[in-house]
Short mmCIF file of C-alpha atoms in Angstrom, two decimals:
data_model
loop_
_atom_site.label_atom_id
_atom_site.label_comp_id
_atom_site.label_asym_id
_atom_site.label_seq_id
_atom_site.Cartn_x
_atom_site.Cartn_y
_atom_site.Cartn_z
CA UNK A 11 130.84 117.80 106.23
CA UNK A 12 131.09 120.17 103.24
CA UNK A 13 128.63 120.16 100.43
CA UNK A 14 126.91 116.86 101.30
CA UNK A 15 124.15 117.49 98.71
CA UNK A 16 126.59 117.71 95.70
CA UNK A 17 128.27 114.46 96.85
CA UNK A 18 124.98 112.67 97.47
CA UNK A 19 123.64 113.78 94.09
CA UNK A 20 126.64 112.60 92.23
CA UNK A 21 126.56 109.15 94.02
CA UNK A 22 122.91 108.81 93.47
CA UNK A 23 123.09 109.48 89.79
CA UNK A 24 125.97 107.06 89.53
CA UNK A 25 124.11 104.34 91.27
CA UNK A 26 120.66 104.93 89.67
CA UNK A 27 122.12 105.22 86.15
CA UNK A 28 120.68 108.64 85.39
CA UNK A 29 120.04 112.15 86.40
CA UNK A 30 118.19 112.78 89.63
CA UNK A 31 114.91 114.41 88.84
CA UNK A 32 114.62 116.46 92.02
CA UNK A 33 116.77 118.84 93.79
CA UNK A 34 118.48 117.70 97.04
CA UNK A 35 118.98 119.66 100.26
CA UNK A 36 121.27 117.78 102.73
CA UNK A 37 121.52 118.03 106.57
CA UNK A 38 124.40 120.47 106.29
CA UNK A 39 122.29 122.96 104.44
CA UNK A 40 123.92 122.38 101.03
CA UNK A 41 121.81 122.00 97.84
CA UNK A 42 122.31 120.37 94.51
CA UNK A 43 120.36 119.29 91.51
CA UNK A 44 118.13 120.87 88.81
CA UNK A 45 117.23 124.57 89.59
CA UNK A 46 113.59 125.15 89.96
CA UNK A 47 112.76 121.52 90.67
CA UNK A 48 110.91 120.55 93.90
CA UNK A 49 113.29 119.78 96.79
CA UNK A 50 113.81 116.42 98.52
CA UNK A 51 115.25 117.20 101.91
CA UNK A 52 117.63 114.70 103.66
CA UNK A 53 117.34 116.08 107.20
CA UNK A 54 119.64 113.48 108.81
CA UNK A 55 122.20 111.10 107.34
CA UNK A 56 120.61 108.24 109.26
CA UNK A 57 118.21 108.20 106.20
CA UNK A 58 121.22 107.00 104.14
CA UNK A 59 121.90 104.12 106.55
CA UNK A 60 118.20 103.00 106.34
CA UNK A 61 118.49 103.00 102.52
CA UNK A 62 121.76 101.21 102.45
CA UNK A 63 120.46 98.32 104.62
CA UNK A 64 116.99 98.21 103.13
CA UNK A 65 117.48 99.48 99.55
CA UNK A 66 114.41 100.53 97.67
CA UNK A 67 110.91 101.42 98.97
CA UNK A 68 111.08 100.22 102.54
CA UNK A 69 114.32 102.10 103.36
CA UNK A 70 112.88 105.27 101.90
CA UNK A 71 109.57 104.76 103.76
CA UNK A 72 111.30 104.31 107.14
CA UNK A 73 113.25 107.57 106.58
CA UNK A 74 110.05 109.34 105.70
CA UNK A 75 108.11 108.15 108.55
CA UNK A 76 111.07 109.00 110.98
CA UNK A 77 111.10 112.62 109.54
CA UNK A 78 114.61 112.11 108.11
CA UNK A 79 113.32 112.71 104.59
CA UNK A 80 110.92 115.49 103.68
CA UNK A 81 109.70 117.60 100.69
CA UNK A 82 109.73 121.18 99.98
CA UNK A 83 107.33 122.13 97.30
CA UNK A 84 104.54 120.09 95.57
CA UNK A 85 104.50 116.58 97.02
CA UNK A 86 102.60 115.27 94.03
CA UNK A 87 105.31 116.62 91.65
CA UNK A 88 108.09 114.94 93.66
CA UNK A 89 106.33 111.65 93.61
CA UNK A 90 105.53 112.00 89.98
CA UNK A 91 109.12 112.77 89.09
CA UNK A 92 110.44 109.92 91.28
CA UNK A 93 107.90 107.39 90.00
CA UNK A 94 110.00 106.45 87.15
CA UNK A 95 112.76 105.28 89.63
CA UNK A 96 110.54 103.78 92.25
CA UNK A 97 107.70 102.29 90.15
CA UNK A 98 108.14 102.18 86.45
CA UNK A 99 111.66 100.55 86.44
CA UNK A 100 111.83 99.23 89.99
CA UNK A 101 113.80 96.10 89.13
CA UNK A 102 116.66 98.20 87.69
CA UNK A 103 116.66 100.53 90.60
CA UNK A 104 116.51 97.83 93.24
CA UNK A 105 119.34 95.87 91.52
CA UNK A 106 121.54 98.83 91.54
CA UNK A 107 120.73 99.65 95.23
CA UNK A 108 121.24 95.95 96.20
CA UNK A 109 124.61 96.08 94.32
CA UNK A 110 125.48 99.07 96.49
CA UNK A 111 124.58 97.21 99.70
CA UNK A 112 126.46 94.02 98.57
CA UNK A 113 129.50 95.97 97.25
CA UNK A 114 129.59 93.81 93.99
CA UNK A 115 132.61 93.46 91.82
CA UNK A 116 131.89 96.36 89.57
CA UNK A 117 134.76 98.75 90.48
CA UNK A 118 132.53 101.79 89.74
CA UNK A 119 129.81 100.49 91.98
CA UNK A 120 132.32 99.52 94.75
CA UNK A 121 133.79 102.96 94.71
CA UNK A 122 130.39 104.60 94.96
CA UNK A 123 129.36 102.23 97.71
CA UNK A 124 132.39 103.13 99.79
CA UNK A 125 131.77 106.79 99.32
CA UNK A 126 128.12 106.52 100.22
CA UNK A 127 128.92 104.40 103.31
CA UNK A 128 131.36 107.22 104.43
CA UNK A 129 128.63 109.82 103.87
CA UNK A 130 126.02 107.83 105.68
CA UNK A 131 128.06 107.68 108.94
CA UNK A 132 128.47 104.91 111.55
CA UNK A 133 126.43 101.71 110.88
CA UNK A 134 124.10 99.88 111.66
CA UNK A 135 120.88 101.68 110.89
CA UNK A 136 118.56 102.92 113.52
CA UNK A 137 115.68 100.73 114.46
CA UNK A 138 112.41 100.96 112.34
CA UNK A 139 109.89 103.61 113.39
CA UNK A 140 107.37 102.53 115.97
CA UNK A 141 104.48 102.89 113.54
CA UNK A 142 105.83 99.92 111.54
CA UNK A 143 103.75 96.69 111.79
CA UNK A 144 105.55 93.99 113.75
CA UNK A 145 104.81 90.85 115.65
CA UNK A 146 102.33 89.31 113.19
CA UNK A 147 101.09 85.89 114.16
CA UNK A 148 99.15 83.12 112.54
CA UNK A 149 98.96 82.05 108.93
CA UNK A 150 98.52 84.81 106.28
CA UNK A 151 94.84 85.72 105.96
CA UNK A 152 93.76 83.45 108.74
CA UNK A 153 90.99 84.88 111.02
CA UNK A 154 93.49 85.86 113.73
CA UNK A 155 96.00 87.53 111.42
CA UNK A 156 93.29 89.40 109.44
CA UNK A 157 91.98 90.86 112.68
CA UNK A 158 95.46 92.03 113.62
CA UNK A 159 95.89 93.66 110.17
CA UNK A 160 92.47 95.47 110.29
CA UNK A 161 93.22 96.63 113.81
CA UNK A 162 96.59 98.08 112.78
CA UNK A 163 95.00 100.05 109.93
CA UNK A 164 91.71 101.14 111.33
CA UNK A 165 92.05 101.38 115.15
CA UNK A 166 94.12 104.52 115.09
CA UNK A 167 91.33 106.70 116.25
CA UNK A 168 88.04 107.71 114.83
CA UNK A 169 88.77 111.40 115.36
CA UNK A 170 91.78 111.05 113.05
CA UNK A 171 89.65 109.51 110.30
CA UNK A 172 87.08 112.31 110.78
CA UNK A 173 89.76 114.66 109.79
CA UNK A 174 90.78 112.74 106.62
CA UNK A 175 87.37 111.61 105.40
CA UNK A 176 85.31 114.50 106.40
CA UNK A 177 81.59 114.32 107.47
CA UNK A 178 80.71 111.41 105.17
CA UNK A 179 83.11 109.02 106.92
CA UNK A 180 83.34 106.97 103.73
CA UNK A 181 86.77 105.36 103.26
CA UNK A 182 86.53 104.33 99.52
CA UNK A 183 86.42 106.03 96.10
CA UNK A 184 83.82 108.69 95.72
CA UNK A 185 81.84 109.19 92.51
CA UNK A 186 82.42 112.63 91.15
CA UNK A 187 80.69 115.29 89.05
CA UNK A 188 82.47 118.28 87.70
CA UNK A 189 81.60 120.68 90.55
CA UNK A 190 80.58 118.35 93.55
CA UNK A 191 81.94 118.44 97.00
CA UNK A 192 83.57 115.39 98.59
CA UNK A 193 80.45 114.78 100.57
CA UNK A 194 78.22 114.99 97.48
CA UNK A 195 80.44 112.58 95.65
CA UNK A 196 80.51 110.11 98.47
CA UNK A 197 76.56 110.32 98.66
CA UNK A 198 76.42 109.70 95.02
CA UNK A 199 78.69 106.67 95.18
CA UNK A 200 76.50 105.15 98.03
CA UNK A 201 73.38 105.83 96.02
CA UNK A 202 74.93 104.42 92.87
CA UNK A 203 75.60 101.22 94.66
CA UNK A 204 72.11 101.04 96.29
CA UNK A 205 70.62 101.49 92.68
CA UNK A 206 72.85 98.84 91.14
CA UNK A 207 71.67 96.45 93.90
CA UNK A 208 68.09 97.42 93.10
CA UNK A 209 67.49 97.94 96.85
CA UNK A 210 63.80 98.10 97.85
CA UNK A 211 61.97 98.52 101.13
CA UNK A 212 62.38 95.54 103.33
CA UNK A 213 65.33 93.93 101.39
CA UNK A 214 68.03 92.32 103.53
CA UNK A 215 71.48 93.78 102.78
CA UNK A 216 74.71 92.60 104.13
CA UNK A 217 77.41 95.21 103.97
CA UNK A 218 80.77 93.43 104.26
CA UNK A 219 83.54 95.60 105.70
CA UNK A 220 80.99 98.22 106.72
CA UNK A 221 83.58 100.71 108.01
CA UNK A 222 81.82 103.53 110.00
CA UNK A 223 78.41 102.59 108.82
CA UNK A 224 77.76 104.99 105.96
CA UNK A 225 76.51 102.55 103.38
CA UNK A 226 74.39 100.79 105.98
CA UNK A 227 72.79 104.12 107.01
CA UNK A 228 72.18 105.24 103.52
CA UNK A 229 70.52 101.90 102.45
CA UNK A 230 68.19 102.01 105.61
CA UNK A 231 67.43 105.68 105.48
CA UNK A 232 66.91 106.20 101.72
CA UNK A 233 65.69 102.80 100.68
CA UNK A 234 64.17 101.14 103.85
CA UNK A 235 66.48 98.19 103.68
CA UNK A 236 67.24 96.03 106.59
CA UNK A 237 70.97 96.00 106.94
CA UNK A 238 73.65 93.93 108.71
CA UNK A 239 77.06 95.65 108.60
CA UNK A 240 80.08 93.68 109.59
CA UNK A 241 83.66 94.84 110.45
CA UNK A 242 86.68 93.46 112.35
CA UNK A 243 87.40 96.90 113.89
CA UNK A 244 85.87 97.43 117.23
CA UNK A 245 86.52 101.22 116.88
CA UNK A 246 84.62 101.31 113.65
CA UNK A 247 81.67 99.26 115.03
CA UNK A 248 81.34 101.47 118.07
CA UNK A 249 81.29 104.60 115.84
CA UNK A 250 78.76 103.07 113.50
CA UNK A 251 76.41 101.93 116.20
CA UNK A 252 76.32 105.41 117.68
CA UNK A 253 75.51 106.97 114.31
CA UNK A 254 72.70 104.34 113.77
CA UNK A 255 71.28 105.13 117.26
CA UNK A 256 71.57 108.92 116.69
CA UNK A 257 69.55 108.49 113.41
CA UNK A 258 66.93 106.34 115.03
CA UNK A 259 67.54 103.39 112.67
CA UNK A 260 68.26 100.72 115.29
CA UNK A 261 65.24 98.83 114.02
CA UNK A 262 66.75 98.49 110.48
CA UNK A 263 70.56 98.45 111.11
CA UNK A 264 72.63 95.92 113.03
CA UNK A 265 76.44 96.46 113.23
CA UNK A 266 78.54 93.44 114.13
CA UNK A 267 82.13 92.72 114.82
CA UNK A 268 82.36 89.63 112.66
CA UNK A 269 84.46 87.96 110.01
CA UNK A 270 82.60 87.62 106.68
CA UNK A 271 83.29 83.75 106.94
CA UNK A 272 81.26 83.63 110.15
CA UNK A 273 78.09 85.23 109.00
CA UNK A 274 75.35 82.65 109.99
CA UNK A 275 72.05 84.12 108.89
CA UNK A 276 71.69 84.17 105.09
CA UNK A 277 70.15 84.36 102.76
CA UNK A 278 70.40 88.04 101.91
CA UNK A 279 68.77 89.84 98.96
CA UNK A 280 71.86 91.87 98.27
CA UNK A 281 75.51 92.22 99.42
CA UNK A 282 77.73 95.20 99.18
CA UNK A 283 81.49 94.89 99.60
CA UNK A 284 83.10 98.27 99.24
CA UNK A 285 86.89 98.44 99.50
CA UNK A 286 87.08 95.29 101.52
CA UNK A 287 88.21 92.60 99.02
CA UNK A 288 91.68 94.15 99.03
CA UNK A 289 92.20 92.58 102.47
CA UNK A 290 91.26 89.07 101.47
CA UNK A 291 94.36 87.93 99.79
CA UNK A 292 94.93 85.74 96.79
CA UNK A 293 94.88 82.56 98.69
CA UNK A 294 91.39 83.33 100.15
CA UNK A 295 89.74 85.11 97.21
CA UNK A 296 87.83 82.08 95.99
CA UNK A 297 86.67 81.27 99.41
CA UNK A 298 85.55 84.94 99.69
CA UNK A 299 83.52 84.69 96.44
CA UNK A 300 82.08 81.20 97.36
CA UNK A 301 80.99 82.59 100.84
CA UNK A 302 79.22 85.59 99.44
CA UNK A 303 77.58 83.40 96.81
CA UNK A 304 76.24 81.19 99.56
CA UNK A 305 74.90 83.93 101.57
CA UNK A 306 72.66 85.32 98.79
CA UNK A 307 69.28 84.06 97.87
CA UNK A 308 68.67 82.91 94.16
CA UNK A 309 68.44 86.10 92.14
CA UNK A 310 70.33 88.10 94.87
CA UNK A 311 73.04 90.71 93.79
CA UNK A 312 76.50 91.40 94.81
CA UNK A 313 78.21 94.77 94.33
CA UNK A 314 82.00 94.28 94.68
CA UNK A 315 83.92 97.55 94.74
CA UNK A 316 87.61 96.78 94.55
CA UNK A 317 90.99 98.34 93.79
CA UNK A 318 92.91 96.51 91.07
CA UNK A 319 96.52 96.47 89.68
CA UNK A 320 97.85 96.20 86.21
CA UNK A 321 98.66 92.53 85.26
CA UNK A 322 102.25 91.47 85.52
CA UNK A 323 104.08 89.87 82.59
CA UNK A 324 104.89 87.05 85.11
CA UNK A 325 102.18 86.90 87.74
CA UNK A 326 104.28 84.73 89.95
CA UNK A 327 106.71 87.73 90.31
CA UNK A 328 104.14 90.02 91.89
CA UNK A 329 105.18 91.41 95.18
CA UNK A 330 103.16 93.31 97.76
CA UNK A 331 104.11 96.82 98.15
CA UNK A 332 106.60 96.99 101.10
CA UNK A 333 105.66 100.45 102.34
CA UNK A 334 101.89 99.74 102.27
CA UNK A 335 102.46 96.26 103.86
CA UNK A 336 104.58 97.56 106.62
CA UNK A 337 102.76 100.80 107.48
CA UNK A 338 99.29 100.91 105.97
CA UNK A 339 97.57 97.68 104.95
CA UNK A 340 99.34 94.73 106.28
CA UNK A 341 98.93 91.62 104.18
CA UNK A 342 96.87 93.62 101.69
CA UNK A 343 96.96 92.42 98.07
CA UNK A 344 95.73 93.73 94.80
CA UNK A 345 94.59 91.55 91.85
CA UNK A 346 94.15 92.39 88.24
CA UNK A 347 90.59 93.14 87.26
CA UNK A 348 90.38 90.06 85.09
CA UNK A 349 91.30 87.79 87.88
CA UNK A 350 88.54 89.17 90.08
CA UNK A 351 85.89 88.72 87.33
CA UNK A 352 87.08 85.17 86.69
CA UNK A 353 86.94 84.20 90.39
CA UNK A 354 83.49 85.63 90.72
CA UNK A 355 82.34 83.56 87.71
CA UNK A 356 84.14 80.38 89.00
CA UNK A 357 82.06 80.91 92.23
CA UNK A 358 78.83 80.71 90.24
CA UNK A 359 78.04 84.39 89.80
CA UNK A 360 76.82 85.92 86.49
CA UNK A 361 78.82 89.16 86.24
CA UNK A 362 76.37 91.73 84.64
CA UNK A 363 78.44 94.90 84.67
CA UNK A 364 81.92 96.19 85.37
CA UNK A 365 82.41 99.93 85.79
CA UNK A 366 85.94 101.34 85.91
CA UNK A 367 86.24 104.57 88.01
CA UNK A 368 90.01 105.00 88.29
CA UNK A 369 90.13 108.70 87.85
CA UNK A 370 87.39 109.24 90.52
CA UNK A 371 89.75 107.70 93.14
CA UNK A 372 92.54 110.07 92.28
CA UNK A 373 90.20 112.98 92.89
CA UNK A 374 89.00 111.43 96.15
CA UNK A 375 92.57 110.93 97.38
CA UNK A 376 93.57 114.51 96.65
CA UNK A 377 90.61 115.78 98.68
CA UNK A 378 91.62 113.44 101.63
CA UNK A 379 95.23 114.78 101.55
CA UNK A 380 93.91 118.32 101.55
CA UNK A 381 91.73 117.61 104.57
CA UNK A 382 94.77 116.09 106.44
CA UNK A 383 97.04 118.96 105.47
CA UNK A 384 94.45 121.55 106.51
CA UNK A 385 94.13 120.07 110.04
CA UNK A 386 97.74 118.69 110.31
CA UNK A 387 98.53 119.81 113.82
CA UNK A 388 95.42 118.20 115.25
CA UNK A 389 96.06 115.03 113.27
CA UNK A 390 99.54 114.81 114.68
CA UNK A 391 98.18 115.33 118.29
CA UNK A 392 95.60 112.62 117.78
CA UNK A 393 98.04 109.95 116.45
CA UNK A 394 101.72 110.72 116.06
CA UNK A 395 103.99 112.71 113.64
CA UNK A 396 104.97 109.37 112.03
CA UNK A 397 101.40 108.24 111.57
CA UNK A 398 100.34 111.53 109.90
CA UNK A 399 103.41 111.35 107.66
CA UNK A 400 102.40 107.73 106.65
CA UNK A 401 98.96 108.91 105.55
CA UNK A 402 100.11 111.89 103.75
CA UNK A 403 102.59 109.94 101.76
CA UNK A 404 100.30 106.94 101.19
CA UNK A 405 97.42 108.91 99.98
CA UNK A 406 99.43 111.28 97.74
CA UNK A 407 101.40 108.31 96.26
CA UNK A 408 98.17 106.45 95.68
CA UNK A 409 96.59 109.49 93.83
CA UNK A 410 99.64 109.49 91.55
CA UNK A 411 99.33 105.75 90.96
CA UNK A 412 95.72 106.11 89.93
CA UNK A 413 96.46 108.99 87.70
CA UNK A 414 99.26 107.05 85.88
CA UNK A 415 97.12 103.99 85.54
CA UNK A 416 99.30 101.83 87.78
CA UNK A 417 96.20 100.88 89.79
CA UNK A 418 92.61 101.23 89.09
CA UNK A 419 89.17 100.61 90.94
CA UNK A 420 86.10 98.79 89.63
CA UNK A 421 82.57 98.02 90.55
CA UNK A 422 81.45 94.48 89.66
CA UNK A 423 77.72 93.86 89.74
CA UNK A 424 77.22 90.11 89.89
CA UNK A 425 74.00 88.06 90.23
CA UNK A 426 73.31 84.66 91.69
CA UNK A 427 71.19 83.91 88.69
CA UNK A 428 68.81 81.00 89.33
CA UNK A 429 68.46 77.93 87.14
CA UNK A 430 65.57 79.70 85.28
CA UNK A 431 68.06 82.24 83.94
CA UNK A 432 65.96 85.14 85.19
CA UNK A 433 68.65 87.67 86.34
CA UNK A 434 66.25 90.42 87.28
CA UNK A 435 68.58 92.93 85.41
CA UNK A 436 67.07 95.55 83.24
CA UNK A 437 67.60 95.31 79.42
CA UNK A 438 69.42 98.59 79.57
CA UNK A 439 70.94 98.42 83.09
CA UNK A 440 72.99 101.60 82.82
CA UNK A 441 69.98 103.71 83.61
CA UNK A 442 71.42 103.78 87.22
CA UNK A 443 73.81 106.41 86.11
CA UNK A 444 71.01 108.69 85.15
CA UNK A 445 70.24 110.60 88.35
CA UNK A 446 66.61 111.53 88.93
CA UNK A 447 65.15 114.20 91.10
#
């Protein structure tokens, strides 16, 4: 098939209503598009069939995971250039692609649809890649379904996460200085949280969604806190328990495979929830806030570290990101910062501080992508080519989203202030940002 790239570029620009911001290379070796631009490679025309049947993000994601789409050049630049089509005017793009699939009455679109169908080859599309989440059971955000979602995301091998996250094994936004390493920045984030919680020797800390145990270890080692860390991932729990034993901290740290709704042994002096609330879901968020409030003693503190999204003009129209839902965080939901704050207040908390650290997450994600790319062959051996491609795209796209202020990340410090009104918070609380030797 001669010059597939030119034909595809012409059709794409017709259907998308504007020039394609990247160069295309097709399966026949032909190229078209702006000279000097990064190249989007369509390795197999099966990618077109996926996009015709599932227009928009999910069709593109399936083609990427299957290796039918690739990038030559700077992945961040490609994502940045395509963000105007995929994210910043998605309704227009999806309506045009849906019109293509449905062959609407517009003669121009019908003609383009027929041409693209001929270019795509025999239908129907190939099945989704094996890495796609399927077979979910139970009600959304029930204990059973949450456990399935957590397992899909986290139980892909601790060795793989060691490649991506590095020695700190912290899977949340780091806290950067101008010249720090990833490990320094993650240490500083954990220490910032410990200081915001005003941890002292002997304090009981509940670490909700404890991951591989890094916060629990830091609080016990550096502050003498007695820590219970909970996770729904058995692989995480096994890894964290080994770290605790290796550091000789079994008398201070207990790691449990447990749902936050099933913790029986409050009250705690402090609770840290770092990158866990995104899994809770809108229908459960008030229950989450109420549960944590009930687990604290009067005067106890909560540090809720959570990704947020920009508010929608019509919140009822909010949709979960299809790529992330299918391949990364099944059932994950983001809320605007204001809604999180209001829910914490409705549960009875006094919110004492909110710190936005959006740019810090973009820096963190770029380091994780660099770690993955540096040890790519081993990452593929440990998981699968599709899984490694998922993580590279997910983290790079997330970095661009943080940089463009499509999403943010915030730390909420909230207190279960007693009836006396004594919060225990310093008059000038931001002293926790002043590092001392």
